[in-house]
Amino acid sequence: MIEEVAATTEGDLVINIGPQHPSTHGVLHLFVTMNGETIKKVEPHLGYIHRSIEKMDESLSYRQFIYSTSRMDYLSSHINNHGCALCVEKGLQLEIPPRAKVIRILMDELTRIASHCLWWGALAMDVGALTPFFHAFREREMINDIMEESCGARLTMNYMVPGGVMFDIQPNFQKHVKEFVAHFKTKIGEYDEMVTNNIIFQRRMKNVGYISPEDAVSYGCTGAVLRASGVKSDIRKIAPYDGYENVKFEEPLEMAGDCFARYMVRMKEMMQSLSIVEQLIDNIPEGDFVAKTKAVLKLPKGEFYSRVETARGEFGVYIVSEGGLTPYRIKFRSPGFSNLSALDHMSRGQKIGDLVAIMGTLDLVIPDIDR
Amino acid sequence: MIKEELKTKISELLPTATFDETGEWLNVLIDAKEWLPLATQLRNDVSLQFDFLFCVTAVDWKTHLSMVYHLRATQLEHIIVVKAKIADRNNAEIESVCKIWRTAELHELEAYDLMGVKFLHHPGLRRLFLTDDWVGYPLRKDYVDEVNMIKL
């Protein structure tokens, strides 16, 4: 660190933001070089919650390793599990029952809404509005209750297994989801009134943290960050998995590429997810919720890659198998890690206060970055 | 482009490249020294336009290391996987591609930190997750992990 300080020019100031700063949503440590109040460079220092999940998974079986991924992006643990299950199924060439597919999509989309609710509340809190956080948590709590009923967990779900899902849904699942959908529809207007149309909030968001479509692609951004620059990137559309090709939904795009565009994309995504849930909730096919698999799974020799769209962007699982009981090498392409690499580019020339807004709209989850 | 077309096109660009078509996507097997010129062509060629590097990782094969790059063309919607073989395990080196795909900068730091691959001409090669004085590269197969008690 002494070297880095020496490398800066005269009049520059180096500030450490984090690892214990509330706006970093965890243990992100940013090394920010400033000139006055203007940001010259942002350098992330990671590893405060690095558990080396990839190394651990090399000694876990194909059923066990999925559970460690719930601990990565803990706000969309269902979708992480889904990606891993897909990858193992690809290796085993396993066809899963239609009921399991629909349950998986329902859970994914509910997770996306819950994750975006938390993001929305936390973003508003970052830029100085405390009230929205409690409103968002009221809705998120309803989803968590639904999850708890069917999966037995509220955060680290561990619900999707190779071949389907672990348990069947509870008899009350459909009733409670419908209650939630009706409730959420009355509340989304409040969200807009409270935050989206707020002139102070808009001033904090508009023309802040701009990234062009070319740069966004080059920096490997995915999810709402890339779509806010006008590039189509939804894996659910590009390479549909588990029946996403059969549901109707739009991929919201914005052209502005700034914080407000990223905000709007996520707000629209919530509505799209809600629409998917509405389409499927009365159409859950009868039958098995899990395909019959052997007790011990063995993947054939080869390499398998699966992609899913989490609440933050493209999540990839890359398994190299040598034909054994455990993966030879496993790699998780986490959306947060790539989105973080654009932070430096977005915040150069901006003010220090804007950095918090930019970080908020990147929707960083630190365990997902550190793994 | 479909697999066959990609294969013909890439073998025109680099005659020494070999191919593996067993997987979902076309695998291009090259030597580490050939990577930077090929990467430039993959990015800039009008019929390829691989502008999105979505996954960078390294695999330790005990005798050698290999870098695995997953590339996608956002406009043309095709995907290839490039595997660059690094023969010298003790002195693993490959050219950095962070000038071509900016995302590589952070991904290469991760590969350096956990797998010990040195990226030549990288703007700031440093330990990303681990402390600066950490000995060894944890994701290598010969790394003895004393802390992890989970064994199958």
XYZ file of C-alpha atoms in Angstrom:
523
model
C 0.000 0.000 0.000
C 2.885 2.356 0.691
C 3.986 1.971 -2.931
C 0.556 2.806 -4.213
C 0.409 6.022 -2.182
C 3.804 7.010 -3.519
C 2.645 6.449 -7.087
C -0.038 9.123 -6.909
C 0.687 12.678 -7.945
C 0.864 15.652 -5.624
C -2.447 16.858 -4.261
C -4.072 13.444 -4.563
C -5.713 11.867 -1.615
C -6.174 8.151 -1.092
C -9.221 7.090 0.880
C -10.110 3.617 2.050
C -13.818 2.944 1.804
C -14.727 -0.205 3.644
C -14.340 -2.999 4.558
C -16.649 -1.851 7.335
C -18.629 0.815 5.532
C -22.439 0.427 5.443
C -22.727 1.489 1.793
C -20.480 -1.330 0.621
C -23.136 -3.862 1.716
C -20.656 -6.216 3.250
C -16.926 -6.364 3.337
C -15.866 -4.665 0.135
C -12.702 -2.619 0.465
C -12.246 0.156 -2.069
C -9.020 2.008 -2.440
C -10.137 5.359 -3.881
C -7.681 7.923 -5.279
C -9.204 11.381 -5.179
C -8.319 14.852 -6.321
C -10.407 17.171 -4.207
C -13.807 15.595 -4.345
C -13.332 14.046 -7.780
C -12.555 10.362 -8.133
C -9.462 9.537 -10.171
C -9.282 5.817 -9.606
C -11.105 3.071 -7.722
C -9.264 -0.105 -6.903
C -11.149 -2.951 -5.222
C -9.261 -5.003 -2.622
C -11.117 -8.250 -2.158
C -10.882 -11.355 -0.075
C -12.434 -10.416 3.260
C -15.036 -13.135 2.849
C -13.132 -15.415 0.477
C -13.796 -19.038 1.448
C -12.318 -20.673 -1.619
C -15.558 -22.411 -2.439
C -14.052 -23.654 -5.711
C -11.311 -25.525 -3.844
C -13.741 -26.876 -1.271
C -16.014 -28.182 -3.999
C -13.215 -30.279 -5.458
C -13.635 -32.563 -2.475
C -17.442 -32.535 -2.390
C -19.737 -34.842 -4.326
C -22.045 -33.669 -7.106
C -24.935 -33.565 -4.663
C -23.052 -31.781 -1.913
C -21.340 -28.972 -3.807
C -24.632 -27.314 -4.708
C -25.161 -26.311 -1.088
C -22.008 -24.248 -1.011
C -23.336 -22.098 -3.839
C -26.253 -20.931 -1.708
C -23.628 -19.129 0.312
C -22.306 -17.172 -2.654
C -25.047 -14.907 -3.911
C -27.215 -15.428 -0.855
C -29.957 -13.138 -2.205
C -30.591 -15.385 -5.178
C -29.592 -18.726 -3.731
C -32.363 -20.541 -5.609
C -30.967 -19.393 -8.931
C -27.409 -20.329 -8.001
C -28.605 -23.806 -7.030
C -30.539 -23.948 -10.271
C -27.417 -23.235 -12.329
C -25.462 -25.978 -10.580
C -28.298 -28.478 -10.888
C -28.525 -27.714 -14.613
C -24.824 -28.302 -15.060
C -24.929 -31.685 -13.328
C -28.050 -32.631 -15.322
C -26.231 -31.677 -18.510
C -23.451 -34.072 -17.589
C -25.831 -36.870 -16.683
C -28.100 -36.119 -19.673
C -31.003 -36.179 -17.291
C -34.473 -35.065 -18.291
C -36.388 -33.558 -15.410
C -40.166 -33.830 -14.856
C -42.388 -30.931 -16.057
C -43.623 -30.255 -12.542
C -40.093 -29.683 -11.297
C -39.400 -27.281 -14.155
C -42.386 -25.111 -13.331
C -41.623 -25.131 -9.619
C -38.059 -24.097 -10.404
C -39.135 -21.150 -12.542
C -41.649 -20.026 -9.934
C -39.008 -20.121 -7.217
C -36.484 -18.327 -9.434
C -38.848 -15.497 -10.220
C -40.002 -15.085 -6.620
C -36.333 -14.947 -5.643
C -35.704 -12.286 -8.262
C -38.498 -10.134 -6.867
C -37.250 -10.613 -3.294
C -33.701 -9.773 -4.322
C -34.767 -6.659 -6.210
C -36.899 -5.574 -3.237
C -33.859 -5.698 -1.007
C -31.757 -3.897 -3.621
C -34.405 -1.198 -3.976
C -34.634 -0.560 -0.255
C -30.890 -0.631 0.225
C -30.260 1.707 -2.715
C -32.722 4.250 -1.374
C -31.071 3.953 2.032
C -27.632 4.487 0.471
C -28.706 7.751 -1.071
C -30.353 8.973 2.100
C -33.934 7.716 2.296
C -34.493 5.309 5.155
C -38.240 4.662 4.859
C -38.277 2.627 1.589
C -36.146 -0.046 3.224
C -38.975 -0.990 5.572
C -41.518 -0.971 2.773
C -39.347 -3.276 0.675
C -38.809 -5.638 3.572
C -42.528 -5.971 4.150
C -42.881 -7.481 0.650
C -39.679 -9.464 0.900
C -40.874 -10.982 4.150
C -43.950 -12.389 2.410
C -41.740 -14.138 -0.137
C -39.457 -15.419 2.592
C -42.476 -16.896 4.372
C -43.557 -18.634 1.164
C -40.033 -20.008 0.732
C -39.839 -21.141 4.332
C -43.052 -23.072 3.939
C -41.901 -25.040 0.911
C -38.111 -25.177 1.244
C -37.615 -24.950 4.988
C -35.214 -22.057 4.701
C -35.396 -18.329 4.320
C -32.011 -17.434 2.882
C -29.843 -20.402 1.937
C -32.481 -22.494 0.259
C -30.680 -25.644 -0.955
C -33.892 -26.595 -2.684
C -32.880 -27.484 -6.220
C -31.160 -30.826 -6.617
C -29.959 -32.693 -9.714
C -33.138 -34.115 -11.184
C -35.666 -31.626 -9.847
C -36.419 -30.130 -6.469
C -35.897 -31.569 -3.019
C -39.481 -31.485 -1.717
C -42.853 -30.950 -3.286
C -44.468 -27.554 -2.748
C -46.723 -27.114 0.254
C -50.503 -27.299 -0.318
C -50.801 -23.622 0.618
C -48.112 -22.512 -1.824
C -50.440 -21.410 -4.611
C -52.788 -19.580 -2.251
C -49.968 -17.659 -0.602
C -48.257 -16.788 -3.865
C -51.539 -15.418 -5.236
C -51.959 -13.348 -2.081
C -48.467 -12.010 -2.556
C -49.040 -11.139 -6.231
C -52.216 -9.233 -5.387
C -50.467 -7.445 -2.529
C -47.374 -6.549 -4.547
C -49.446 -5.034 -7.348
C -50.972 -2.543 -4.959
C -47.568 -1.655 -3.541
C -45.454 -1.187 -6.674
C -47.240 2.124 -7.297
C -46.148 3.254 -3.855
C -42.574 2.384 -4.758
C -42.738 4.720 -7.727
C -44.376 7.486 -5.740
C -41.915 7.202 -2.936
C -38.623 6.821 -4.810
C -38.808 6.740 -8.623
C -40.658 10.052 -8.979
C -38.730 11.725 -6.192
C -36.826 14.636 -7.694
C -33.949 14.408 -5.202
C -33.518 10.728 -5.991
C -33.592 11.390 -9.736
C -30.945 14.095 -9.413
C -28.731 11.626 -7.576
C -29.218 9.015 -10.299
C -29.453 10.694 -13.685
C -26.222 11.226 -15.643
C -24.237 9.510 -12.921
C -22.056 6.471 -13.573
C -22.491 6.362 -17.329
C -21.183 3.367 -19.257
C -21.462 2.988 -23.033
C -22.757 -0.254 -24.579
C -19.314 -1.112 -26.005
C -17.607 -0.579 -22.672
C -20.297 -2.476 -20.788
C -19.744 -5.485 -23.034
C -15.980 -5.171 -22.828
C -16.093 -5.003 -19.024
C -18.144 -8.181 -18.978
C -21.175 -6.576 -17.372
C -24.345 -8.630 -17.403
C -27.851 -8.380 -16.092
C -29.449 -5.030 -15.441
C -26.111 -3.228 -15.805
C -25.723 -4.321 -19.423
C -29.404 -3.971 -20.265
C -29.370 -0.385 -18.981
C -26.858 0.358 -21.753
C -29.220 -1.093 -24.318
C -27.617 -4.482 -24.941
C -29.831 -7.548 -24.870
C -28.267 -10.085 -22.594
C -30.933 -12.055 -20.766
C -29.907 -15.718 -20.649
C -33.569 -16.624 -20.237
C -34.053 -15.268 -23.768
C -30.689 -16.133 -25.387
C -30.464 -19.714 -24.161
C -33.736 -20.621 -22.444
C -33.525 -23.307 -19.779
C -36.179 -25.351 -17.977
C -39.114 -24.027 -19.963
C -38.459 -20.296 -20.038
C -39.202 -20.508 -23.754
C -42.834 -21.285 -22.925
C -43.564 -18.233 -20.789
C -44.240 -14.759 -22.109
C -42.088 -11.978 -20.754
C -40.156 -9.015 -22.033
C -36.557 -8.121 -21.542
C -36.612 -4.518 -20.316
C -34.013 -2.297 -21.990
C -32.905 1.259 -21.292
C -30.568 3.299 -23.450
C -29.203 5.904 -21.057
C -26.546 3.706 -19.410
C -26.578 5.718 -16.172
C -27.643 4.878 -12.625
C -31.252 5.817 -13.285
C -31.406 3.504 -16.312
C -30.115 0.606 -14.198
C -32.704 1.481 -11.581
C -35.508 1.499 -14.146
C -34.443 -1.825 -15.662
C -34.666 -3.538 -12.281
C -38.031 -1.940 -11.492
C -39.407 -3.218 -14.805
C -37.851 -6.626 -14.224
C -39.877 -6.996 -11.048
C -43.068 -6.544 -13.047
C -41.910 -9.074 -15.646
C -41.132 -11.608 -12.927
C -44.535 -11.001 -11.424
C -46.112 -11.671 -14.805
C -44.210 -14.976 -15.135
C -45.392 -16.021 -11.674
C -48.988 -15.173 -12.616
C -48.777 -17.209 -15.809
C -47.476 -20.300 -14.081
C -49.073 -20.360 -10.664
C -52.310 -21.983 -11.884
C -50.527 -24.207 -14.391
C -48.266 -26.378 -12.256
C -48.427 -29.812 -13.894
C -49.151 -32.863 -11.787
C -46.571 -35.619 -11.446
C -43.169 -36.187 -9.936
C -41.178 -33.293 -8.549
C -37.860 -35.067 -8.977
C -36.491 -37.507 -11.534
C -35.166 -40.852 -10.338
C -31.404 -40.694 -9.990
C -28.767 -42.998 -8.605
C -27.754 -42.456 -5.000
C -24.208 -41.643 -6.044
C -23.805 -39.377 -9.032
C -20.887 -39.782 -11.387
C -20.354 -37.380 -14.256
C -18.701 -38.737 -17.404
C -15.284 -37.426 -18.393
C -15.661 -34.049 -20.036
C -16.488 -30.418 -19.502
C -19.879 -28.928 -18.830
C -20.978 -25.324 -18.689
C -24.381 -24.008 -17.710
C -25.659 -20.453 -17.639
C -28.562 -18.956 -15.726
C -29.831 -15.441 -15.225
C -29.668 -14.464 -11.561
C -30.997 -11.233 -10.128
C -27.559 -9.730 -10.791
C -26.753 -11.109 -14.218
C -25.239 -14.135 -15.840
C -24.170 -16.887 -13.479
C -22.081 -19.631 -15.037
C -20.992 -23.009 -13.706
C -18.036 -24.694 -15.370
C -17.343 -28.271 -14.309
C -14.316 -30.217 -15.489
C -14.921 -33.881 -14.784
C -12.437 -36.716 -14.869
C -15.184 -39.279 -14.394
C -14.858 -39.419 -10.613
C -17.207 -38.800 -7.721
C -16.122 -35.201 -7.314
C -15.444 -32.415 -9.807
C -11.827 -32.201 -10.979
C -12.109 -28.450 -11.276
C -15.082 -26.205 -10.811
C -15.421 -22.555 -11.642
C -18.250 -20.185 -10.856
C -18.606 -17.222 -13.139
C -20.307 -14.837 -10.758
C -22.094 -11.790 -12.154
C -21.021 -9.506 -9.318
C -17.319 -10.071 -9.956
C -17.532 -8.903 -13.565
C -19.882 -6.038 -12.788
C -17.429 -4.853 -10.143
C -14.682 -4.508 -12.745
C -16.690 -1.721 -14.397
C -16.897 0.273 -11.154
C -13.573 2.009 -11.760
C -14.578 3.030 -15.280
C -18.016 4.273 -14.202
C -16.857 6.342 -11.270
C -13.832 8.130 -12.761
C -14.483 11.858 -12.833
C -17.510 11.553 -10.560
C -17.823 12.903 -7.046
C -17.270 10.767 -3.965
C -20.966 10.905 -3.073
C -21.845 9.452 -6.463
C -19.673 6.415 -5.824
C -22.236 5.214 -3.300
C -25.036 5.601 -5.836
C -23.025 3.756 -8.495
C -22.225 0.912 -6.125
C -25.896 0.751 -5.181
C -27.053 0.378 -8.770
C -24.413 -2.265 -9.498
C -26.191 -4.337 -6.830
C -23.031 -5.891 -5.442
C -23.227 -8.885 -3.149
C -19.793 -9.405 -1.683
C -19.826 -13.176 -0.982
C -20.724 -13.568 -4.663
C -17.645 -11.574 -5.646
C -15.240 -13.211 -3.205
C -16.606 -16.757 -3.367
C -21.910 -19.153 -37.314
C -22.201 -22.832 -36.720
C -19.414 -25.022 -35.383
C -18.086 -26.085 -38.801
C -17.880 -22.542 -40.137
C -16.155 -21.343 -36.990
C -13.703 -24.202 -37.307
C -12.811 -23.376 -40.913
C -12.490 -19.678 -40.138
C -10.266 -20.157 -37.107
C -8.015 -22.676 -38.838
C -7.486 -20.026 -41.523
C -6.427 -17.552 -38.847
C -4.221 -20.012 -37.017
C -3.260 -23.167 -38.947
C -1.592 -24.769 -35.899
C -4.795 -24.732 -33.831
C -6.467 -28.057 -33.122
C -10.112 -28.599 -32.311
C -12.233 -30.589 -29.913
C -15.905 -30.843 -30.808
C -17.139 -33.153 -28.075
C -18.559 -30.398 -25.905
C -21.504 -28.086 -26.289
C -19.328 -25.450 -27.968
C -16.318 -25.561 -30.262
C -13.071 -25.935 -28.310
C -9.965 -24.385 -29.837
C -6.743 -25.822 -28.463
C -3.679 -23.618 -28.854
C -0.312 -22.971 -27.286
C 0.040 -20.092 -24.834
C 2.412 -18.238 -27.154
C -0.216 -18.079 -29.886
C -2.878 -16.585 -27.668
C -2.436 -12.809 -28.011
C -2.377 -12.645 -31.836
C -5.322 -15.035 -32.053
C -7.261 -13.077 -29.421
C -6.800 -9.846 -31.384
C -8.119 -11.495 -34.525
C -11.050 -13.125 -32.725
C -12.097 -9.749 -31.394
C -11.603 -7.716 -34.574
C -12.477 -10.093 -37.408
C -15.731 -8.947 -39.012
C -17.188 -12.427 -39.302
C -16.252 -13.417 -35.722
C -16.595 -10.325 -33.488
C -16.079 -12.060 -30.171
C -16.630 -9.014 -27.990
C -17.727 -10.633 -24.756
C -15.306 -12.637 -22.634
C -17.652 -14.188 -20.116
C -15.483 -16.658 -18.292
C -11.753 -16.862 -17.677
C -10.325 -19.720 -15.706
C -7.293 -21.936 -15.338
C -7.155 -25.697 -14.926
C -4.233 -27.544 -13.372
C -3.627 -30.814 -15.248
C -0.671 -31.802 -12.996
C 1.719 -31.980 -15.989
C 0.753 -28.599 -17.372
C -1.689 -25.754 -16.851
C -4.296 -24.593 -19.275
C -6.099 -21.275 -19.460
C -9.721 -21.535 -20.541
C -11.420 -18.560 -22.170
C -15.141 -18.597 -22.955
C -15.982 -16.103 -25.676
C -19.326 -14.940 -27.004
C -20.222 -12.601 -29.843
C -23.126 -10.478 -28.627
C -24.179 -9.435 -32.156
C -23.668 -12.705 -34.018
C -24.554 -15.030 -31.121
C -21.873 -17.655 -31.351
C -19.650 -19.048 -28.663
C -16.234 -20.659 -28.628
C -13.938 -21.907 -25.919
C -10.220 -21.275 -26.306
C -7.840 -23.414 -24.286
C -4.267 -22.214 -24.155
C -1.770 -24.783 -22.954
C 0.977 -23.559 -20.648
C 3.633 -26.255 -20.675
C 5.952 -24.920 -17.971
C 4.057 -25.330 -14.722
C 6.745 -23.794 -12.525
C 7.076 -20.672 -14.579
C 3.597 -20.285 -16.020
C 3.279 -17.262 -18.256
C 0.770 -16.020 -20.781
C 0.061 -12.660 -22.393
C -2.646 -10.595 -20.750
C -5.665 -9.753 -22.899
C -7.045 -6.953 -20.742
C -6.448 -4.449 -23.541
C -8.807 -6.415 -25.781
C -11.456 -7.332 -23.220
C -11.368 -5.019 -20.193
C -13.057 -7.607 -17.988
C -9.941 -9.770 -18.227
C -8.082 -7.454 -15.858
C -9.903 -8.653 -12.761
C -10.337 -12.233 -13.942
C -6.626 -12.536 -14.635
C -5.843 -11.295 -11.151
C -7.981 -14.120 -9.819
C -6.184 -16.683 -11.955
C -2.831 -15.307 -10.819
C -3.842 -15.332 -7.179
C -5.299 -18.827 -7.036
C -3.517 -20.653 -9.852
C -0.194 -18.845 -10.183
C -0.352 -17.926 -13.837
C 1.703 -14.802 -14.560
C 0.086 -12.443 -17.033
C 2.613 -10.524 -19.065
C 1.880 -6.834 -19.604
C -0.905 -6.812 -17.036
C -1.249 -3.266 -15.620
C -1.157 -4.286 -11.947
C -0.563 -7.918 -11.137
C -1.219 -8.457 -7.439
C -2.784 -10.878 -4.996
C -6.526 -10.306 -5.212
C -8.117 -12.432 -2.506
C -5.179 -13.665 -0.477
C -2.653 -11.675 1.505
C 0.526 -10.510 -0.224
C 2.722 -12.916 1.754
C 0.659 -16.035 1.044
C 2.799 -18.988 -0.029
C 1.587 -21.171 -2.906
C -1.422 -21.132 -5.172
C -4.439 -22.811 -3.542
C -6.247 -24.104 -6.627
C -3.232 -26.086 -7.836
C -3.511 -29.806 -7.331
C -0.272 -30.119 -5.371
C -1.279 -27.450 -2.865
C -1.743 -28.981 0.562
C -4.769 -27.476 2.221
C -4.388 -27.946 5.959
C -7.399 -25.895 6.971
C -10.083 -27.569 4.868
C -11.362 -30.550 6.815
C -14.022 -31.530 4.294
C -12.762 -34.654 2.601
C -14.803 -37.199 0.747
